[in-house]
PDB file of C-alpha atoms in Angstrom:
ATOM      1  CA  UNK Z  99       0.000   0.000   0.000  1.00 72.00           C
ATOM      2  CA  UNK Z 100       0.859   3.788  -0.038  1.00 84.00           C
ATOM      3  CA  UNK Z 101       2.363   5.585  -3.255  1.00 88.00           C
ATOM      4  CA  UNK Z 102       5.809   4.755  -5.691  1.00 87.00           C
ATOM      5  CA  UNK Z 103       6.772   8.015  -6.912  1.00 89.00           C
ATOM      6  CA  UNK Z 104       9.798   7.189 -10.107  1.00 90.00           C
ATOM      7  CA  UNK Z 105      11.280  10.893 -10.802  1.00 93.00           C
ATOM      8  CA  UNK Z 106      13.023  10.322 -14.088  1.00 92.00           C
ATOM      9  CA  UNK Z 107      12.107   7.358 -16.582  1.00 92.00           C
ATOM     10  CA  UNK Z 108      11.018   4.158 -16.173  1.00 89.00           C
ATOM     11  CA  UNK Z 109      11.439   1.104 -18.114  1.00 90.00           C
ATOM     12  CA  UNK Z 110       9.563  -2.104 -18.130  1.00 89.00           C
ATOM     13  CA  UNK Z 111      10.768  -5.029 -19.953  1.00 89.00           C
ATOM     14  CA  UNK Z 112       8.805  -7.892 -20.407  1.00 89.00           C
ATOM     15  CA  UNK Z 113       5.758  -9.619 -22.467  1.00 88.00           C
ATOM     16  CA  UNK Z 114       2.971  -8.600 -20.311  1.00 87.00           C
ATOM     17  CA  UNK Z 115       2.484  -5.244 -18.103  1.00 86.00           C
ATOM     18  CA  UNK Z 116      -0.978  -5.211 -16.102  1.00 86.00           C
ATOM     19  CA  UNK Z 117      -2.174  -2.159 -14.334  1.00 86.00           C
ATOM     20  CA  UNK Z 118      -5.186  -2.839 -12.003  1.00 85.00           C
ATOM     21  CA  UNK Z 119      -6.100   0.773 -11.988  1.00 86.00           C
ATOM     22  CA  UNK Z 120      -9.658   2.434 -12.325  1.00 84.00           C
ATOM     23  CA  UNK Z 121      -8.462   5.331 -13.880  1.00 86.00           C
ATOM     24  CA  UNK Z 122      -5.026   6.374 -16.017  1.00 85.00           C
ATOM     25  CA  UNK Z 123      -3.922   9.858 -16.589  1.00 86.00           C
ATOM     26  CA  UNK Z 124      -1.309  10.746 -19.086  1.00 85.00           C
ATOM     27  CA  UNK Z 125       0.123  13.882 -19.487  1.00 86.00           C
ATOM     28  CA  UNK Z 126       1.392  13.292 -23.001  1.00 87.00           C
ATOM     29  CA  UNK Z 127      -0.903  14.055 -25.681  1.00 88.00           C
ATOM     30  CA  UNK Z 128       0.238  11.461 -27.877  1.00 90.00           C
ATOM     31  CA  UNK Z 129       0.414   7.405 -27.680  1.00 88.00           C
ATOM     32  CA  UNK Z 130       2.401   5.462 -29.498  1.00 89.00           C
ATOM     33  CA  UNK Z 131       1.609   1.769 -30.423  1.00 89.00           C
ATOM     34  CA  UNK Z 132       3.681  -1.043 -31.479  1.00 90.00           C
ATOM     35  CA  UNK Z 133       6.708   1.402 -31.592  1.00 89.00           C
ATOM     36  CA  UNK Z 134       8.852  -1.611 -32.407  1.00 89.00           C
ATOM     37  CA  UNK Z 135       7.136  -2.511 -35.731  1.00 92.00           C
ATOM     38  CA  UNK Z 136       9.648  -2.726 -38.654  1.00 93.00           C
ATOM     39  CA  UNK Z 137       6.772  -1.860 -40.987  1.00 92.00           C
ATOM     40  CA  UNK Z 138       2.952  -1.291 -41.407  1.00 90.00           C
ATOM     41  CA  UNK Z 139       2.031  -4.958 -41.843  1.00 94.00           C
ATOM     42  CA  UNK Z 140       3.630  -5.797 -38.393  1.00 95.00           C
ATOM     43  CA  UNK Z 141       0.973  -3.385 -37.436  1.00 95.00           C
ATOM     44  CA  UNK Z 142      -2.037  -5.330 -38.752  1.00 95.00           C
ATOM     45  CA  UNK Z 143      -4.569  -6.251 -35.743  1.00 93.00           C
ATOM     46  CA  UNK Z 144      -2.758  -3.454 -33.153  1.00 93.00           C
ATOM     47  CA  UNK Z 145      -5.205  -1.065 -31.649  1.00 93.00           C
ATOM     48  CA  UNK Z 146      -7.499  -0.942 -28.698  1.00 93.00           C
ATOM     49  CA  UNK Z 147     -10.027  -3.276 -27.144  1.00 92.00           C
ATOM     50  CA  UNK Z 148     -12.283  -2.638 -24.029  1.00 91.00           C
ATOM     51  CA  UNK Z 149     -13.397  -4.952 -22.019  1.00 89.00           C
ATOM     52  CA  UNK Z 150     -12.344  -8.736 -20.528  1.00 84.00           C
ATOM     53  CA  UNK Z 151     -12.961 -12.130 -21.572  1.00 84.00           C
ATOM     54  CA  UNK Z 152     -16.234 -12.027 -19.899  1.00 89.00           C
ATOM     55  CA  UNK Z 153     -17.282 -10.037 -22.674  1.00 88.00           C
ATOM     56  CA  UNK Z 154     -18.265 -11.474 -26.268  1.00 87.00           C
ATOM     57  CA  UNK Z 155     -17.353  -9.338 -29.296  1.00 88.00           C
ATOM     58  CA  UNK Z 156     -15.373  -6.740 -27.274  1.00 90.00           C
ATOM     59  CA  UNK Z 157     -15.827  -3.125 -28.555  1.00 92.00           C
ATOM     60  CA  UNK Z 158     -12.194  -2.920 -30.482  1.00 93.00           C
ATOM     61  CA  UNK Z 159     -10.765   0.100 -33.193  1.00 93.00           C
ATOM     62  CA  UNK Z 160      -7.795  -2.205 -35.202  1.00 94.00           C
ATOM     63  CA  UNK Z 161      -5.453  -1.520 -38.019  1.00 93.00           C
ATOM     64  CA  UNK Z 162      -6.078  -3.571 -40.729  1.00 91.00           C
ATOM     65  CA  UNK Z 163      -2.866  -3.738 -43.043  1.00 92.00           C
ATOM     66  CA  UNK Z 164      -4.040  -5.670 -45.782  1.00 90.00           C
ATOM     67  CA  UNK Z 165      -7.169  -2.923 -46.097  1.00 83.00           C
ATOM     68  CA  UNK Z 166      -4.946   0.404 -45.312  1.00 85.00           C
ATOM     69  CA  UNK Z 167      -7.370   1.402 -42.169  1.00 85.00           C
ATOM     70  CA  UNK Z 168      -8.952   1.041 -39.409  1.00 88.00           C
ATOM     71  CA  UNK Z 169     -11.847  -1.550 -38.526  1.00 88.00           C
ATOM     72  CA  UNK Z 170     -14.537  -0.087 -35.597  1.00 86.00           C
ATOM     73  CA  UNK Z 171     -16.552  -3.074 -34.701  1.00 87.00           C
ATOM     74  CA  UNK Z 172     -19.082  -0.905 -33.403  1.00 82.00           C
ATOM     75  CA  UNK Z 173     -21.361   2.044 -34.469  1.00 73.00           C
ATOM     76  CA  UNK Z 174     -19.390   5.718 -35.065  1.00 71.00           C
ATOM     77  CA  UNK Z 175     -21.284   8.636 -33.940  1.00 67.00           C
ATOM     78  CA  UNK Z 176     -19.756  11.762 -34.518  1.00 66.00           C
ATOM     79  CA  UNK Z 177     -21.527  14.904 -32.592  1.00 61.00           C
ATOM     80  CA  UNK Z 178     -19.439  18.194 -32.641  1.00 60.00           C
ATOM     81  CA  UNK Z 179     -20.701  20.731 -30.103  1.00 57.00           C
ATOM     82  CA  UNK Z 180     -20.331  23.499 -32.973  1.00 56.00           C
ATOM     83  CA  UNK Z 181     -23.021  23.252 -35.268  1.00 57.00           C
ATOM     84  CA  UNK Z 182     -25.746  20.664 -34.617  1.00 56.00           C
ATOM     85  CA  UNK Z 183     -24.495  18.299 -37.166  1.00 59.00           C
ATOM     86  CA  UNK Z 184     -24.735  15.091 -36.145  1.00 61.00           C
ATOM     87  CA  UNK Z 185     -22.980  11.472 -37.972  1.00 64.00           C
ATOM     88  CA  UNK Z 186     -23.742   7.724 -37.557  1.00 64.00           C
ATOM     89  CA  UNK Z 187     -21.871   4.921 -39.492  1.00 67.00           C
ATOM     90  CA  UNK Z 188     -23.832   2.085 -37.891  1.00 65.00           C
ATOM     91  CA  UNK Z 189     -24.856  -1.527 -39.460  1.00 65.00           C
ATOM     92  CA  UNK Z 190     -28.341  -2.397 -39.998  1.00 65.00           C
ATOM     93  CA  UNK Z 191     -30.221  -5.357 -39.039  1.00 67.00           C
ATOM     94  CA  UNK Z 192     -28.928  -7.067 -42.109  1.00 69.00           C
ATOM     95  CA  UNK Z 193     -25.653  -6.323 -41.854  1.00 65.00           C
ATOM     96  CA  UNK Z 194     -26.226  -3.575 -44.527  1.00 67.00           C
ATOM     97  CA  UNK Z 195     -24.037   0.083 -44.019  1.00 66.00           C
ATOM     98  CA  UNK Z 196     -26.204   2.696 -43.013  1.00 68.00           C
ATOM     99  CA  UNK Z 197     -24.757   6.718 -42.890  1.00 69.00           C
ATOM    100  CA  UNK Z 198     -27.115   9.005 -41.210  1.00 68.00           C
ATOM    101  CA  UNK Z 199     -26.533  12.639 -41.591  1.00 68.00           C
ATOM    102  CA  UNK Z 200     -28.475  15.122 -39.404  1.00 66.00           C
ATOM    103  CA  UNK Z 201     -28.767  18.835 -39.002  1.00 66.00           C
ATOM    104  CA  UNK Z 202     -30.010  19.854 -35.114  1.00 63.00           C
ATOM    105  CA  UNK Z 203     -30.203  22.942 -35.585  1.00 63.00           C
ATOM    106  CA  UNK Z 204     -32.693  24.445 -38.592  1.00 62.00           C
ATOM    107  CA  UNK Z 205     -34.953  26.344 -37.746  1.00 56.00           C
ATOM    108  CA  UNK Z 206     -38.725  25.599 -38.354  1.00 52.00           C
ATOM    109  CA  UNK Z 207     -39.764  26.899 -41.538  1.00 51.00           C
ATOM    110  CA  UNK Z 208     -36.787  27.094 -44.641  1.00 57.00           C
ATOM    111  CA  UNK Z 209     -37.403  28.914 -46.951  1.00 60.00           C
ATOM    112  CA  UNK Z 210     -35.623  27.442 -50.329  1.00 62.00           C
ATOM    113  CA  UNK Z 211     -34.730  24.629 -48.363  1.00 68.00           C
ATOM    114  CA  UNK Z 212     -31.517  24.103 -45.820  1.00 71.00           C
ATOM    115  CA  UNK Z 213     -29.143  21.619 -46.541  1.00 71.00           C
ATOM    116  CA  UNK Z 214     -29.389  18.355 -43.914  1.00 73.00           C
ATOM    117  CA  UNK Z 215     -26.012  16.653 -45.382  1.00 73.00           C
ATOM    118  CA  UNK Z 216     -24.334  15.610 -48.622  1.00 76.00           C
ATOM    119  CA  UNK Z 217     -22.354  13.114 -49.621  1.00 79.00           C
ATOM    120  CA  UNK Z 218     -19.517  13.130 -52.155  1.00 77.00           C
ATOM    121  CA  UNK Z 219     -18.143  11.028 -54.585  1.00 78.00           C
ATOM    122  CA  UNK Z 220     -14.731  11.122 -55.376  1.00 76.00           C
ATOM    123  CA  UNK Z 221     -11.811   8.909 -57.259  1.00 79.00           C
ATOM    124  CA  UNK Z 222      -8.949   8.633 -58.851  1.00 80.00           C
ATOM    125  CA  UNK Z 223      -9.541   9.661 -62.621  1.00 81.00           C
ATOM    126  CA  UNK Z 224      -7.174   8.256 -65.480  1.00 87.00           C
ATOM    127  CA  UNK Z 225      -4.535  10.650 -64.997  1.00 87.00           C
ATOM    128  CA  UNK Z 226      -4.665   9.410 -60.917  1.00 84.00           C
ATOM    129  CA  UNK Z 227      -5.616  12.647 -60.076  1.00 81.00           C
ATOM    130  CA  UNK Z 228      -8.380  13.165 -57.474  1.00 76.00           C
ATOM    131  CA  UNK Z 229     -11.643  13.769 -59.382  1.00 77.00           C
ATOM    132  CA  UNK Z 230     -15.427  14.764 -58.055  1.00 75.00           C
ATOM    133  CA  UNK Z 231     -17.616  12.548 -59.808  1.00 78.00           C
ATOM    134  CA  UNK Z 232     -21.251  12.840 -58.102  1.00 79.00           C
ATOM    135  CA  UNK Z 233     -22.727  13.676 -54.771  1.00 79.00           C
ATOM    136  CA  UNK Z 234     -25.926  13.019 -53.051  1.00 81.00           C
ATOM    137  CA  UNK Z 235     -27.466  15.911 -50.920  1.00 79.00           C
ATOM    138  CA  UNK Z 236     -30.749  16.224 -49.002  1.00 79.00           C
ATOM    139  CA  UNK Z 237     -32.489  19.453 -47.957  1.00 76.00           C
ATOM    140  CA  UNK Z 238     -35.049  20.126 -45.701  1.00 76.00           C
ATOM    141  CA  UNK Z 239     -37.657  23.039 -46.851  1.00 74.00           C
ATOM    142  CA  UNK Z 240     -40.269  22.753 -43.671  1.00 72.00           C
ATOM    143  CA  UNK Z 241     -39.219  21.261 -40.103  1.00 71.00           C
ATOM    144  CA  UNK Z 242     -43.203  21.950 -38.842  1.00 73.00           C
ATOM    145  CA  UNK Z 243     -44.237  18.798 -36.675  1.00 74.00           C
ATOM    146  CA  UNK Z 244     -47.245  16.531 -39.167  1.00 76.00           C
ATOM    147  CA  UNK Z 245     -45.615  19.071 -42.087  1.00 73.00           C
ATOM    148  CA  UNK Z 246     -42.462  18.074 -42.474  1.00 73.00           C
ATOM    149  CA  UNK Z 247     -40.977  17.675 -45.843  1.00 74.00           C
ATOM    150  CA  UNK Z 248     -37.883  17.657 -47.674  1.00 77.00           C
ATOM    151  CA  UNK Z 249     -36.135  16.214 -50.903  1.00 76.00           C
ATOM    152  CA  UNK Z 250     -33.052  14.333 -51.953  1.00 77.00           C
ATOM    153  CA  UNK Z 251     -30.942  16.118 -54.883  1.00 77.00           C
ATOM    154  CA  UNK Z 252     -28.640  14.173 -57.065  1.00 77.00           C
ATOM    155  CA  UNK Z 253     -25.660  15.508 -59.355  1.00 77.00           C
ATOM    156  CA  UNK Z 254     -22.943  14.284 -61.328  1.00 74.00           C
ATOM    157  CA  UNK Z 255     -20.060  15.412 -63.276  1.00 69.00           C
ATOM    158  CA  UNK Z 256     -20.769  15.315 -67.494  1.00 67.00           C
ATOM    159  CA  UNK Z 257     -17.816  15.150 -69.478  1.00 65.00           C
ATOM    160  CA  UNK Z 258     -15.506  16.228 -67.083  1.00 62.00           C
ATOM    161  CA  UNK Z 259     -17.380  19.128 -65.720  1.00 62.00           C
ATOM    162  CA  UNK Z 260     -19.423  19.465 -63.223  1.00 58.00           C
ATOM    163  CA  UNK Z 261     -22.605  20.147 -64.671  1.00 56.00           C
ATOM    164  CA  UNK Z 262     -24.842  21.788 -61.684  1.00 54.00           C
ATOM    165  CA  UNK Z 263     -27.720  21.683 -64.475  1.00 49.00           C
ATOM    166  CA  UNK Z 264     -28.018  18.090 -64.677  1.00 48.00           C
ATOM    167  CA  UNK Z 265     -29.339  17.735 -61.183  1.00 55.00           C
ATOM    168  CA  UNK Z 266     -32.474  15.344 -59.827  1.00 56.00           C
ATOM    169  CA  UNK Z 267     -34.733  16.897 -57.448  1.00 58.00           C
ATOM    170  CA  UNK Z 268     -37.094  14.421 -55.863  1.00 58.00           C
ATOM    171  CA  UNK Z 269     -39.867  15.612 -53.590  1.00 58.00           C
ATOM    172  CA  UNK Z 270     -41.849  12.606 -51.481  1.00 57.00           C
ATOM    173  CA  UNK Z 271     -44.506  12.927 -53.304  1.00 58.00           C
ATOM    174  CA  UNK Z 272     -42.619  11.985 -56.420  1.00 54.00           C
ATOM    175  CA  UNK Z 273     -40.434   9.045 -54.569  1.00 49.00           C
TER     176      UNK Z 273
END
C-alpha cells in the first residue's frame, strides 16, 4: 500500500504489463503503439479493445494492413458541439451500411430549403488525379411537426465538368 513516486524514466521489460487501476492519466498528448514494428504490416490487428474475456465481441478500433485502415466493430457517432451536425456509421439489421446525416439545428420553416447533409463522390480519374464525380445531398424546406418535408438532390459530373444543371430533385410525393 501507499504511493511509488519514479522521478526520471522508467522502463519495463517484459511480455505482459498489467495495471489494475480504475483510472489512467497521461500527461502526453500522444500514444504510441507497437513502436517496435519494422513496418505497417507488423501493425495489422494493433489497436485498442475494451473490455475482458467475460465479454463477447469486445468493442475494439484495429489496423487492418491488408485494407490500409482502421476496422470499428461498433457504431461511429460523430456529434461536434459546434453546429448541430450530427454522424452515424452504424450496421443495420442485415448487416447492410447505413450513414445518417443530421442537421439539429434548422430552424422551423426554410425557406428554399436548408441543406441536412451531402455526400460526395470522389476517385482517382485516369490521370490518378483526385476527381469529383457525383454527390448526393438532401435538404429540408419545412421542419413543422405533421408538415415536415424535404427532398433528396442528385448531381454528377458530365464530361468532365461538373454540370450543376443536370441535377435530380425528388420531392416525397414523387419518390
Amino acid at each position: 500500500t501507499g504511493t511509488l513516486k519514479v522521478v526520471g524514466n522508467l522502463q519495463v521489460e517484459g511480455t505482459t504489463t498489467t495495471i489494475n487501476s480504475t483510472t489512467i492519466t497521461l500527461n502526453d498528448k500522444n500514444i504510441v503503439i507497437a513502436d517496435s514494428a519494422a513496418d505497417s504490416s507488423a501493425l495489422d490487428g494493433g489497436g485498442i479493445t475494451w473490455g475482458g474475456d467475460s465479454i463477447l465481441n469486445n468493442p475494439s478500433l484495429t489496423y487492418s494492413h491488408a485494407d490500409k485502415r482502421f476496422d470499428l466493430n461498433r457504431a461511429l457517432n460523430v456529434n461536434p458541439t459546434d453546429g448541430g451536425l450530427v454522424s452515424y456509421i452504424r450496421a443495420n439489421s442485415n448487416g447492410g451500411a447505413i450513414l445518417e446525416l443530421r442537421n439539429e439545428k434548422l430552424a422551423t420553416n426554410l425557406s428554399g430549403g436548408a441543406s441536412l447533409g451531402k455526400i460526395t463522390f470522389r476517385g482517382l480519374n485516369s490521370n490518378s488525379d483526385q476527381h469529383y464525380f457525383a454527390d448526393i445531398a438532401s435538404r429540408a424546406y419545412d421542419r413543422t411537426a405533421g408538415a415536415e418535408t424535404g427532398s433528396i438532390e442528385f448531381s454528377a459530373v458530365d464530361s468532365g465538368v461538373t454540370n450543376n444543371n443536370v441535377m435530380y430533385t425528388f420531392t416525397p410525393t414523387q419518390l
